[in-house]
Short mmCIF file of C-alpha atoms and ligand atoms in Angstrom, two decimals:
data_model
loop_
_atom_site.label_atom_id
_atom_site.label_comp_id
_atom_site.label_asym_id
_atom_site.label_seq_id
_atom_site.Cartn_x
_atom_site.Cartn_y
_atom_site.Cartn_z
CA UNK A 5 -37.09 -19.98 -25.81
CA UNK A 6 -36.58 -22.56 -28.51
CA UNK A 7 -33.18 -24.27 -28.36
CA UNK A 8 -30.78 -22.19 -30.40
CA UNK A 9 -28.53 -24.26 -32.60
CA UNK A 10 -24.93 -23.19 -32.89
CA UNK A 11 -22.33 -24.62 -35.23
CA UNK A 12 -21.61 -28.15 -34.02
CA UNK A 13 -22.80 -27.16 -30.56
CA UNK A 14 -20.04 -24.58 -30.02
CA UNK A 15 -20.69 -21.99 -27.28
CA UNK A 16 -22.57 -19.00 -28.70
CA UNK A 17 -21.62 -15.34 -28.41
CA UNK A 18 -17.90 -15.87 -28.14
CA UNK A 19 -18.41 -17.82 -24.94
CA UNK A 20 -19.50 -14.64 -23.15
CA UNK A 21 -22.86 -15.93 -21.94
CA UNK A 22 -25.85 -18.01 -22.98
CA UNK A 23 -28.51 -16.89 -25.44
CA UNK A 24 -30.99 -16.57 -22.56
CA UNK A 25 -28.63 -14.35 -20.60
CA UNK A 26 -28.07 -12.19 -23.65
CA UNK A 27 -31.84 -11.62 -23.95
CA UNK A 28 -32.51 -10.32 -20.47
CA UNK A 29 -33.39 -6.64 -20.12
CA UNK A 30 -30.46 -5.93 -17.78
CA UNK A 31 -29.45 -2.34 -17.01
CA UNK A 32 -29.90 0.66 -19.26
CA UNK A 33 -26.81 2.72 -20.03
CA UNK A 34 -28.10 5.35 -17.62
CA UNK A 35 -28.58 2.81 -14.82
CA UNK A 36 -25.24 1.22 -15.57
CA UNK A 37 -23.33 4.52 -15.51
CA UNK A 38 -25.02 5.55 -12.27
CA UNK A 39 -23.88 2.34 -10.62
CA UNK A 40 -20.36 2.52 -12.09
CA UNK A 41 -19.99 6.02 -10.69
CA UNK A 42 -20.88 4.73 -7.26
CA UNK A 43 -18.20 2.00 -7.42
CA UNK A 44 -15.80 4.60 -8.71
CA UNK A 45 -16.51 6.82 -5.75
CA UNK A 46 -16.06 3.89 -3.36
CA UNK A 47 -12.69 2.88 -4.82
CA UNK A 48 -11.52 6.48 -4.84
CA UNK A 49 -12.43 7.00 -1.20
CA UNK A 50 -10.85 3.67 -0.23
CA UNK A 51 -7.69 4.76 -1.99
CA UNK A 52 -7.76 8.00 -0.05
CA UNK A 53 -8.25 6.26 3.30
CA UNK A 54 -5.59 3.61 2.76
CA UNK A 55 -3.09 6.27 1.73
CA UNK A 56 -3.90 8.79 4.43
CA UNK A 57 -3.51 6.19 7.17
CA UNK A 58 -0.12 4.72 6.14
CA UNK A 59 2.15 7.22 7.88
CA UNK A 60 0.76 7.14 11.40
CA UNK A 61 -0.08 3.43 11.33
CA UNK A 62 2.60 1.78 13.48
CA UNK A 63 2.27 -1.85 12.35
CA UNK A 64 4.59 -2.63 9.46
CA UNK A 65 2.37 -5.34 7.97
CA UNK A 66 -0.47 -2.83 7.81
CA UNK A 67 1.69 -0.12 6.28
CA UNK A 68 2.61 -2.64 3.60
CA UNK A 69 -0.96 -3.74 3.04
CA UNK A 70 -2.34 -0.19 3.00
CA UNK A 71 0.28 0.66 0.36
CA UNK A 72 -0.83 -2.29 -1.76
CA UNK A 73 -4.54 -1.84 -1.20
CA UNK A 74 -4.33 1.88 -1.91
CA UNK A 75 -2.63 1.06 -5.19
CA UNK A 76 -5.23 -1.59 -6.08
CA UNK A 77 -8.06 0.83 -5.37
CA UNK A 78 -6.39 3.55 -7.44
CA UNK A 79 -6.05 1.19 -10.41
CA UNK A 80 -9.73 0.20 -10.27
CA UNK A 81 -10.68 3.85 -9.91
CA UNK A 82 -8.83 4.53 -13.15
CA UNK A 83 -10.48 1.61 -14.93
CA UNK A 84 -13.94 2.78 -13.88
CA UNK A 85 -13.25 6.37 -14.95
CA UNK A 86 -12.23 5.11 -18.35
CA UNK A 87 -15.34 2.95 -18.66
CA UNK A 88 -17.67 5.80 -17.71
CA UNK A 89 -15.86 7.91 -20.30
CA UNK A 90 -16.63 5.28 -22.92
CA UNK A 91 -20.34 5.42 -22.16
CA UNK A 92 -20.95 9.13 -21.71
CA UNK A 93 -19.79 12.44 -23.14
CA UNK A 94 -18.12 14.91 -20.76
CA UNK A 95 -18.80 16.26 -18.26
CA UNK A 96 -18.80 12.81 -16.69
CA UNK A 97 -19.65 13.98 -13.19
CA UNK A 98 -17.03 11.69 -11.69
CA UNK A 99 -16.34 14.04 -8.83
CA UNK A 100 -19.95 14.10 -7.68
CA UNK A 101 -20.92 12.36 -4.46
CA UNK A 102 -23.41 9.57 -5.24
CA UNK A 103 -25.23 9.81 -1.90
CA UNK A 104 -24.65 11.92 1.23
CA UNK A 105 -24.75 8.84 3.49
CA UNK A 106 -22.08 7.15 1.41
CA UNK A 107 -19.87 10.17 1.88
CA UNK A 108 -20.38 10.02 5.63
CA UNK A 109 -19.55 6.31 5.67
CA UNK A 110 -16.14 6.91 4.13
CA UNK A 111 -15.51 10.07 6.17
CA UNK A 112 -16.20 8.05 9.31
CA UNK A 113 -13.71 5.33 8.38
CA UNK A 114 -11.09 7.89 7.38
CA UNK A 115 -11.46 9.51 10.80
CA UNK A 116 -11.77 6.26 12.78
CA UNK A 117 -9.62 6.48 15.90
CA UNK A 118 -7.03 3.72 16.20
CA UNK A 119 -6.05 0.79 14.06
CA UNK A 120 -8.81 -1.57 15.20
CA UNK A 121 -11.80 0.51 14.16
CA UNK A 122 -10.05 1.54 10.98
CA UNK A 123 -9.52 -2.04 9.84
CA UNK A 124 -13.03 -3.02 10.91
CA UNK A 125 -14.49 -0.15 8.93
CA UNK A 126 -12.43 -1.01 5.87
CA UNK A 127 -12.40 -4.79 5.80
CA UNK A 128 -15.64 -5.64 7.60
CA UNK A 129 -17.90 -2.93 6.19
CA UNK A 130 -16.70 -0.81 3.26
CA UNK A 131 -15.05 -3.43 1.08
CA UNK A 132 -17.75 -6.08 1.66
CA UNK A 133 -20.39 -3.48 0.73
CA UNK A 134 -18.50 -2.74 -2.48
CA UNK A 135 -18.13 -6.44 -3.21
CA UNK A 136 -21.88 -6.99 -2.84
CA UNK A 137 -22.61 -4.08 -5.18
CA UNK A 138 -20.18 -5.36 -7.83
CA UNK A 139 -21.60 -8.88 -7.67
CA UNK A 140 -25.08 -7.45 -8.01
CA UNK A 141 -24.01 -5.56 -11.12
CA UNK A 142 -22.81 -8.76 -12.77
CA UNK A 143 -26.07 -10.47 -11.79
CA UNK A 144 -28.31 -7.60 -12.96
CA UNK A 145 -26.71 -6.44 -16.17
CA UNK A 146 -26.96 -7.92 -19.63
CA UNK A 147 -23.63 -9.67 -20.05
CA UNK A 148 -23.55 -9.12 -23.80
CA UNK A 149 -24.34 -5.44 -24.06
CA UNK A 150 -22.44 -4.49 -20.91
CA UNK A 151 -19.52 -6.89 -21.43
CA UNK A 152 -16.81 -4.20 -20.96
CA UNK A 153 -18.18 -3.28 -17.50
CA UNK A 154 -18.53 -6.92 -16.50
CA UNK A 155 -14.96 -7.57 -17.52
CA UNK A 156 -13.49 -4.85 -15.34
CA UNK A 157 -15.78 -5.73 -12.45
CA UNK A 158 -14.55 -9.33 -12.56
CA UNK A 159 -10.95 -8.09 -12.31
CA UNK A 160 -11.91 -5.82 -9.44
CA UNK A 161 -13.61 -8.67 -7.61
CA UNK A 162 -10.46 -10.77 -7.83
CA UNK A 163 -8.48 -8.16 -5.94
CA UNK A 164 -11.33 -7.43 -3.57
CA UNK A 165 -11.19 -11.08 -2.54
CA UNK A 166 -7.46 -10.71 -1.86
CA UNK A 167 -8.02 -7.60 0.24
CA UNK A 168 -10.81 -9.27 2.19
CA UNK A 169 -8.75 -12.40 2.85
CA UNK A 170 -6.01 -10.22 4.28
CA UNK A 171 -8.51 -8.10 6.21
CA UNK A 172 -10.14 -11.15 7.76
CA UNK A 173 -6.82 -12.21 9.31
CA UNK A 174 -6.17 -8.68 10.53
CA UNK A 175 -9.57 -8.49 12.19
CA UNK A 176 -9.13 -11.91 13.82
CA UNK A 177 -5.77 -11.08 15.26
CA UNK A 178 -6.17 -7.41 16.21
CA UNK A 179 -9.71 -6.39 16.96
CA UNK A 180 -11.08 -8.80 19.58
CA UNK A 181 -12.77 -6.80 22.31
CA UNK A 182 -12.14 -3.55 20.44
CA UNK A 183 -15.29 -3.59 18.32
CA UNK A 184 -17.72 -0.72 18.50
CA UNK A 185 -21.03 -2.31 17.45
CA UNK A 186 -22.91 0.97 17.42
CA UNK A 187 -20.48 2.58 15.07
CA UNK A 188 -20.33 -0.49 12.84
CA UNK A 189 -24.14 -0.40 12.65
CA UNK A 190 -23.92 3.25 11.68
CA UNK A 191 -21.60 2.31 8.82
CA UNK A 192 -23.94 -0.41 7.68
CA UNK A 193 -26.85 2.04 7.57
CA UNK A 194 -24.72 4.59 5.74
CA UNK A 195 -23.68 2.08 3.09
CA UNK A 196 -27.38 1.28 2.63
CA UNK A 197 -28.04 4.99 1.95
CA UNK A 198 -30.00 5.38 5.19
CA UNK A 199 -29.69 8.74 6.94
CA UNK A 200 -27.01 8.67 9.66
CA UNK A 201 -25.39 11.08 12.04
CA UNK A 202 -21.67 11.65 11.99
CA UNK A 203 -19.61 10.45 14.94
CA UNK A 204 -15.85 10.48 14.37
CA UNK A 205 -16.08 12.74 11.36
CA UNK A 206 -17.96 15.50 13.15
CA UNK A 207 -14.67 17.34 13.13
CA UNK A 208 -13.05 16.78 9.74
CA UNK A 209 -10.18 14.30 9.54
CA UNK A 210 -6.73 15.76 10.00
CA UNK A 211 -3.86 13.94 8.37
CA UNK A 212 -1.11 12.93 10.79
CA UNK A 213 2.24 13.22 9.03
CA UNK A 214 4.36 12.07 11.95
CA UNK A 215 5.49 8.53 11.14
CA UNK A 216 4.85 5.84 13.72
CA UNK A 217 6.43 2.41 13.99
CA UNK A 218 5.73 -0.75 15.94
CA UNK A 219 8.05 -2.21 18.58
CA UNK A 220 10.29 -3.84 16.01
CA UNK A 221 11.73 -0.38 15.41
CA UNK A 222 13.14 0.28 18.89
CA UNK A 223 15.63 2.99 17.86
CA UNK A 224 13.96 5.05 15.12
CA UNK A 225 16.33 8.02 15.40
CA UNK A 226 19.43 5.85 15.00
CA UNK A 227 21.69 7.25 12.30
CA UNK A 228 24.72 5.38 13.51
CA UNK A 229 25.55 3.34 10.41
CA UNK A 230 26.22 5.19 7.19
CA UNK A 231 25.11 2.65 4.62
CA UNK A 232 26.13 4.71 1.57
CA UNK A 233 29.70 5.23 2.80
CA UNK A 234 30.13 1.50 3.16
CA UNK A 235 28.37 0.66 -0.09
CA UNK A 236 30.45 3.00 -2.24
CA UNK A 237 33.80 2.23 -0.62
CA UNK A 238 35.76 0.04 -3.05
CA UNK A 239 37.81 -1.51 -0.25
CA UNK A 240 34.80 -3.59 0.85
CA UNK A 241 33.72 -6.70 -1.07
CA UNK A 242 30.23 -7.20 -2.53
CA UNK A 243 28.96 -9.89 -0.15
CA UNK A 244 28.72 -7.75 3.02
CA UNK A 245 27.45 -4.90 0.88
CA UNK A 246 24.31 -6.95 0.16
CA UNK A 247 23.50 -6.72 3.89
CA UNK A 248 23.84 -2.95 3.70
CA UNK A 249 21.56 -2.94 0.66
CA UNK A 250 18.96 -5.02 2.51
CA UNK A 251 19.14 -2.37 5.21
CA UNK A 252 18.75 0.44 2.69
CA UNK A 253 15.77 -1.33 1.16
CA UNK A 254 14.04 -1.99 4.46
CA UNK A 255 14.69 1.59 5.56
CA UNK A 256 12.71 2.63 2.47
CA UNK A 257 9.51 2.04 4.35
CA UNK A 258 9.93 5.75 5.05
CA UNK A 259 9.15 6.51 1.39
CA UNK A 260 5.52 5.34 1.55
CA UNK A 261 5.27 7.28 4.81
CA UNK A 262 6.49 10.39 3.04
CA UNK A 263 4.72 9.93 -0.30
CA UNK A 264 1.45 9.35 1.54
CA UNK A 265 1.81 12.88 2.87
CA UNK A 266 2.30 14.34 -0.61
CA UNK A 267 -0.67 12.45 -2.03
CA UNK A 268 -2.92 13.26 0.91
CA UNK A 269 -2.00 16.93 1.22
CA UNK A 270 -1.93 17.80 -2.49
CA UNK A 271 -5.36 18.69 -3.80
CA UNK A 272 -6.74 19.62 -7.18
CA UNK A 273 -4.48 17.54 -9.43
CA UNK A 274 -5.84 15.39 -12.27
CA UNK A 275 -6.71 11.87 -11.15
CA UNK A 276 -3.75 10.42 -13.06
CA UNK A 277 -1.41 12.27 -10.70
CA UNK A 278 -2.83 10.39 -7.71
CA UNK A 279 -2.80 7.11 -9.59
CA UNK A 280 0.86 7.43 -10.66
CA UNK A 281 2.10 8.67 -7.31
CA UNK A 282 0.29 5.83 -5.58
CA UNK A 283 1.88 3.30 -7.93
CA UNK A 284 5.25 4.67 -6.92
CA UNK A 285 4.31 4.61 -3.24
CA UNK A 286 3.45 0.92 -3.59
CA UNK A 287 6.74 0.22 -5.38
CA UNK A 288 8.63 1.82 -2.51
CA UNK A 289 6.74 -0.31 0.01
CA UNK A 290 7.70 -3.30 -2.12
CA UNK A 291 11.34 -2.26 -2.03
CA UNK A 292 11.18 -2.15 1.76
CA UNK A 293 9.68 -5.64 1.78
CA UNK A 294 12.59 -6.86 -0.35
CA UNK A 295 14.92 -5.77 2.44
CA UNK A 296 12.79 -7.62 4.95
CA UNK A 297 13.02 -10.78 2.81
CA UNK A 298 16.78 -10.35 2.49
CA UNK A 299 17.21 -10.37 6.26
CA UNK A 300 14.82 -13.29 6.61
CA UNK A 301 16.88 -15.24 4.09
CA UNK A 302 20.00 -14.66 6.19
CA UNK A 303 18.15 -15.56 9.36
CA UNK A 304 18.88 -12.13 10.83
CA UNK A 305 16.29 -10.75 13.22
CA UNK A 306 16.38 -7.19 11.90
CA UNK A 307 14.08 -5.95 14.66
CA UNK A 308 16.77 -6.73 17.24
CA UNK A 309 19.93 -6.27 15.20
CA UNK A 310 19.27 -3.60 12.59
CA UNK A 311 18.14 -0.20 13.74
CA UNK A 312 15.80 0.97 11.02
CA UNK A 313 15.11 4.68 11.41
CA UNK A 314 12.32 7.00 10.29
CA UNK A 315 14.30 10.21 10.32
CA UNK A 316 13.84 10.94 6.62
CA UNK A 317 10.05 10.74 6.52
CA UNK A 318 9.84 12.52 9.87
CA UNK A 319 12.04 15.37 8.66
CA UNK A 320 10.32 15.82 5.33
CA UNK A 321 6.76 15.44 6.61
CA UNK A 322 7.20 17.86 9.49
CA UNK A 323 9.50 20.46 7.92
CA UNK A 324 8.51 20.75 4.27
CA UNK A 325 5.40 21.51 2.25
CA UNK A 326 4.04 18.82 -0.11
CA UNK A 327 5.64 20.37 -3.20
CA UNK A 328 8.96 20.73 -1.36
CA UNK A 329 8.80 17.03 -0.44
CA UNK A 330 8.12 16.12 -4.03
CA UNK A 331 11.09 18.26 -5.04
CA UNK A 332 13.36 16.33 -2.64
CA UNK A 333 12.07 13.01 -3.95
CA UNK A 334 12.75 14.13 -7.51
CA UNK A 335 16.20 15.40 -6.62
CA UNK A 336 17.15 12.13 -4.92
CA UNK A 337 15.73 9.98 -7.69
CA UNK A 338 17.57 11.90 -10.38
CA UNK A 339 20.74 11.11 -8.47
CA UNK A 340 19.96 7.39 -8.56
CA UNK A 341 20.22 7.04 -12.30
CA UNK A 342 23.98 7.66 -12.85
CA UNK A 343 26.57 4.96 -12.37
CA UNK A 344 26.78 5.17 -8.59
CA UNK A 345 23.06 4.69 -8.22
CA UNK A 346 20.81 1.80 -9.08
CA UNK A 347 23.14 0.28 -11.66
CA UNK A 348 25.89 0.15 -9.05
CA UNK A 349 23.61 -1.58 -6.55
CA UNK A 350 22.59 -4.14 -9.17
CA UNK A 351 26.24 -4.81 -10.03
CA UNK A 352 27.05 -5.34 -6.37
CA UNK A 353 24.18 -7.83 -6.18
CA UNK A 354 25.46 -9.59 -9.31
CA UNK A 355 28.99 -9.92 -7.95
CA UNK A 356 27.93 -10.84 -4.43
CA UNK A 357 27.06 -14.46 -5.01
CA UNK A 358 23.57 -13.84 -3.62
CA UNK A 359 21.16 -14.15 -6.55
CA UNK A 360 18.31 -12.81 -4.43
CA UNK A 361 20.14 -9.54 -3.86
CA UNK A 362 20.82 -9.30 -7.60
CA UNK A 363 17.18 -10.00 -8.39
CA UNK A 364 15.95 -7.37 -5.92
CA UNK A 365 18.31 -4.74 -7.31
CA UNK A 366 17.34 -5.65 -10.86
CA UNK A 367 13.69 -4.84 -10.18
CA UNK A 368 14.54 -1.94 -7.90
CA UNK A 369 16.41 -0.37 -10.81
CA UNK A 370 13.57 -1.02 -13.27
CA UNK A 371 11.09 0.53 -10.82
CA UNK A 372 13.35 3.53 -10.47
CA UNK A 373 13.20 4.15 -14.21
CA UNK A 374 9.43 4.32 -13.90
CA UNK A 375 9.71 6.64 -10.91
CA UNK A 376 11.98 8.96 -12.85
CA UNK A 377 9.26 9.13 -15.50
CA UNK A 378 6.58 9.84 -12.89
CA UNK A 379 8.82 12.63 -11.62
CA UNK A 380 9.13 14.07 -15.11
CA UNK A 381 5.37 13.82 -15.69
CA UNK A 382 4.19 15.31 -12.41
CA UNK A 383 6.99 17.40 -10.94
CA UNK A 384 9.28 18.53 -13.69
CA UNK A 385 6.60 19.93 -15.96
CA UNK A 386 5.84 22.76 -13.55
CA UNK A 387 9.34 24.19 -14.15
CA UNK A 388 10.66 26.17 -17.10
CA UNK A 389 13.74 23.99 -17.36
CA UNK A 390 15.09 20.79 -15.75
CA UNK A 391 17.98 22.60 -14.04
CA UNK A 392 15.59 24.77 -12.04
CA UNK A 393 13.65 21.69 -10.98
CA UNK A 394 16.80 19.97 -9.73
CA UNK A 395 18.09 23.11 -8.03
CA UNK A 396 14.81 23.56 -6.20
CA UNK A 397 14.95 19.93 -5.01
CA UNK A 398 18.53 20.40 -3.87
CA UNK A 399 17.55 23.57 -2.02
CA UNK A 400 14.59 21.92 -0.29
CA UNK A 401 16.66 18.89 0.73
CA UNK A 402 19.39 21.13 2.16
CA UNK A 403 16.98 22.93 4.43
CA UNK A 404 15.76 19.75 6.17
CA UNK A 405 17.32 19.71 9.61
CA UNK A 406 18.48 16.35 10.81
CA UNK A 407 19.22 16.68 14.52
CA UNK A 408 21.90 14.04 14.79
CA UNK A 409 23.44 15.54 17.94
CA UNK A 410 20.22 16.94 19.41
CA UNK A 411 18.58 13.53 19.22
CA UNK A 412 21.51 12.00 21.04
CA UNK A 413 21.65 14.77 23.62
CA UNK A 414 17.91 14.44 24.28
CA UNK A 415 18.35 10.71 24.79
CA UNK A 416 16.24 9.78 21.78
CA UNK A 417 19.04 7.58 20.48
CA UNK A 418 22.65 6.69 21.14
CA UNK A 419 23.24 6.13 17.40
CA UNK A 420 24.48 2.70 18.40
CA UNK A 421 26.68 1.07 15.77
CA UNK A 422 24.65 -2.04 14.99
CA UNK A 423 26.82 -3.02 12.04
CA UNK A 424 29.39 -5.39 13.66
CA UNK A 425 26.67 -7.47 15.30
CA UNK A 426 24.64 -7.72 12.12
CA UNK A 427 27.66 -8.49 10.00
CA UNK A 428 28.70 -11.26 12.41
CA UNK A 429 25.23 -12.83 12.08
CA UNK A 430 25.47 -12.65 8.31
CA UNK A 431 28.89 -14.31 8.38
CA UNK A 432 27.36 -17.16 10.35
CA UNK A 433 24.73 -17.59 7.65
CA UNK A 434 27.43 -17.57 4.97
CA UNK A 435 29.68 -19.89 6.98
CA UNK A 436 32.65 -17.53 6.85
CA UNK A 437 34.83 -15.87 9.44
CA UNK A 438 34.16 -12.13 9.91
CA UNK A 439 36.80 -9.94 8.32
CA UNK A 440 38.23 -7.60 11.03
CA UNK A 441 38.44 -4.73 8.57
CA UNK A 442 34.74 -5.01 7.72
CA UNK A 443 33.82 -5.57 11.34
CA UNK A 444 35.55 -2.30 12.19
CA UNK A 445 33.33 -0.16 9.95
CA UNK A 446 32.11 2.68 12.08
CA UNK A 447 30.97 5.69 10.08
CA UNK A 448 27.80 7.43 11.20
CA UNK A 449 25.67 10.05 9.50
CA UNK A 450 26.94 12.75 11.83
CA UNK A 451 29.88 13.74 9.67
CA UNK A 452 27.83 14.22 6.54
CA UNK A 453 25.38 16.75 7.97
CA UNK A 454 27.22 19.64 6.31
CA UNK A 455 26.45 18.17 2.94
CA UNK A 456 23.18 16.50 3.59
CA UNK A 457 22.46 15.87 -0.05
CA UNK A 458 25.43 13.50 -0.17
CA UNK A 459 23.60 11.15 2.16
CA UNK A 460 21.27 9.46 -0.16
CA UNK A 461 17.82 9.43 1.27
CA UNK A 462 15.33 6.80 0.41
CA UNK A 463 13.69 6.42 -2.96
FE1 LIG B 521 12.76 2.53 -3.89
FE1 LIG B 522 11.89 5.11 -6.21
#
């Protein structure tokens, strides 16, 4: 090609690519759409796997990462759906399976027994295969004609790199000696569209809704410290209340555990439902991480001092149907908007002298506004009027049995009052003497069983 002169040597084509690149044959629309649908399928299945494996995954760092990575994959799924919709008239065929072997590959990872094989399947096989395919698209396509696809693929690759960097560390630290080379070879073949035989997915995956926690949660049935009673009691000052709010935030790790069950067990909704619910799930994981950061800032080892329970996700996941769980979530979140909800928590943070607590509650409140909207969009609209929707949530919440006494009688917990110890540690960090009145706080969740809805669950 003859040199192509541009005005004073400025980059041609808006800086998108060179003239030579813009002249290459690239991919036809048909070829492009076929490939995009394959990436779409991969992101959608990854989203499904990350979400379905949050609840029963014991390791907190992995729960957090699965929440984030599920969200990332859902967002790229949405972007790809939109792009396919720009290039083709409906029906778009987005629910079709691109290749039977690809389906098996993802089914196998979904059903992989144990954390080690799951993370190997995800971070050593599935996501690298997707990365290679996306890079190949950018290399193969004409960057001018297919610029919108290239743009969204570049964004996707950014986050794929983040996921892989995280996954690499997970594999290094968790999977030594636990590899299953045969199975990993099977996955490799499946991702290359070679015929393979199912192993773990011979019997279809069954979602496990019973939450599991790692050893930093030694007393998961402990309902010995009633955080809400302390928080809303005007006799206590804001500073110690920030510790209770860090606890409430960290305890929220039960919301991803619960929402994962709704998302996994609810079928047949429009894709946007799964996207929005997954965004909320990720926000809730983020709220729990804020609590973790709060304790870290105070130098409090929450795993030893603070007994973070899983009773809410356990109760909802094992006693209610998916729609009933959603109803409870909606009911609780509606209750968070009035003055004793998120605004109150933010005000406590503001007055406490801990700017980090204020900052956390500021964003927690903003997220909650979004969650209320997600509730309106995906729960409320199935009811004739808002009152019925609230009443149903109230009803579902009231029927969840929390076995405060049974758990104690069975020896599952002593409902130990961990508050004085934790408060003393916090006082050390603040350089103040513990206040005997605050030290003496000793209200459990036992007394509030009769009116369960008054104990704010997580959200
Ligand atoms: Fe939350
Ligand atoms: Fe929320």
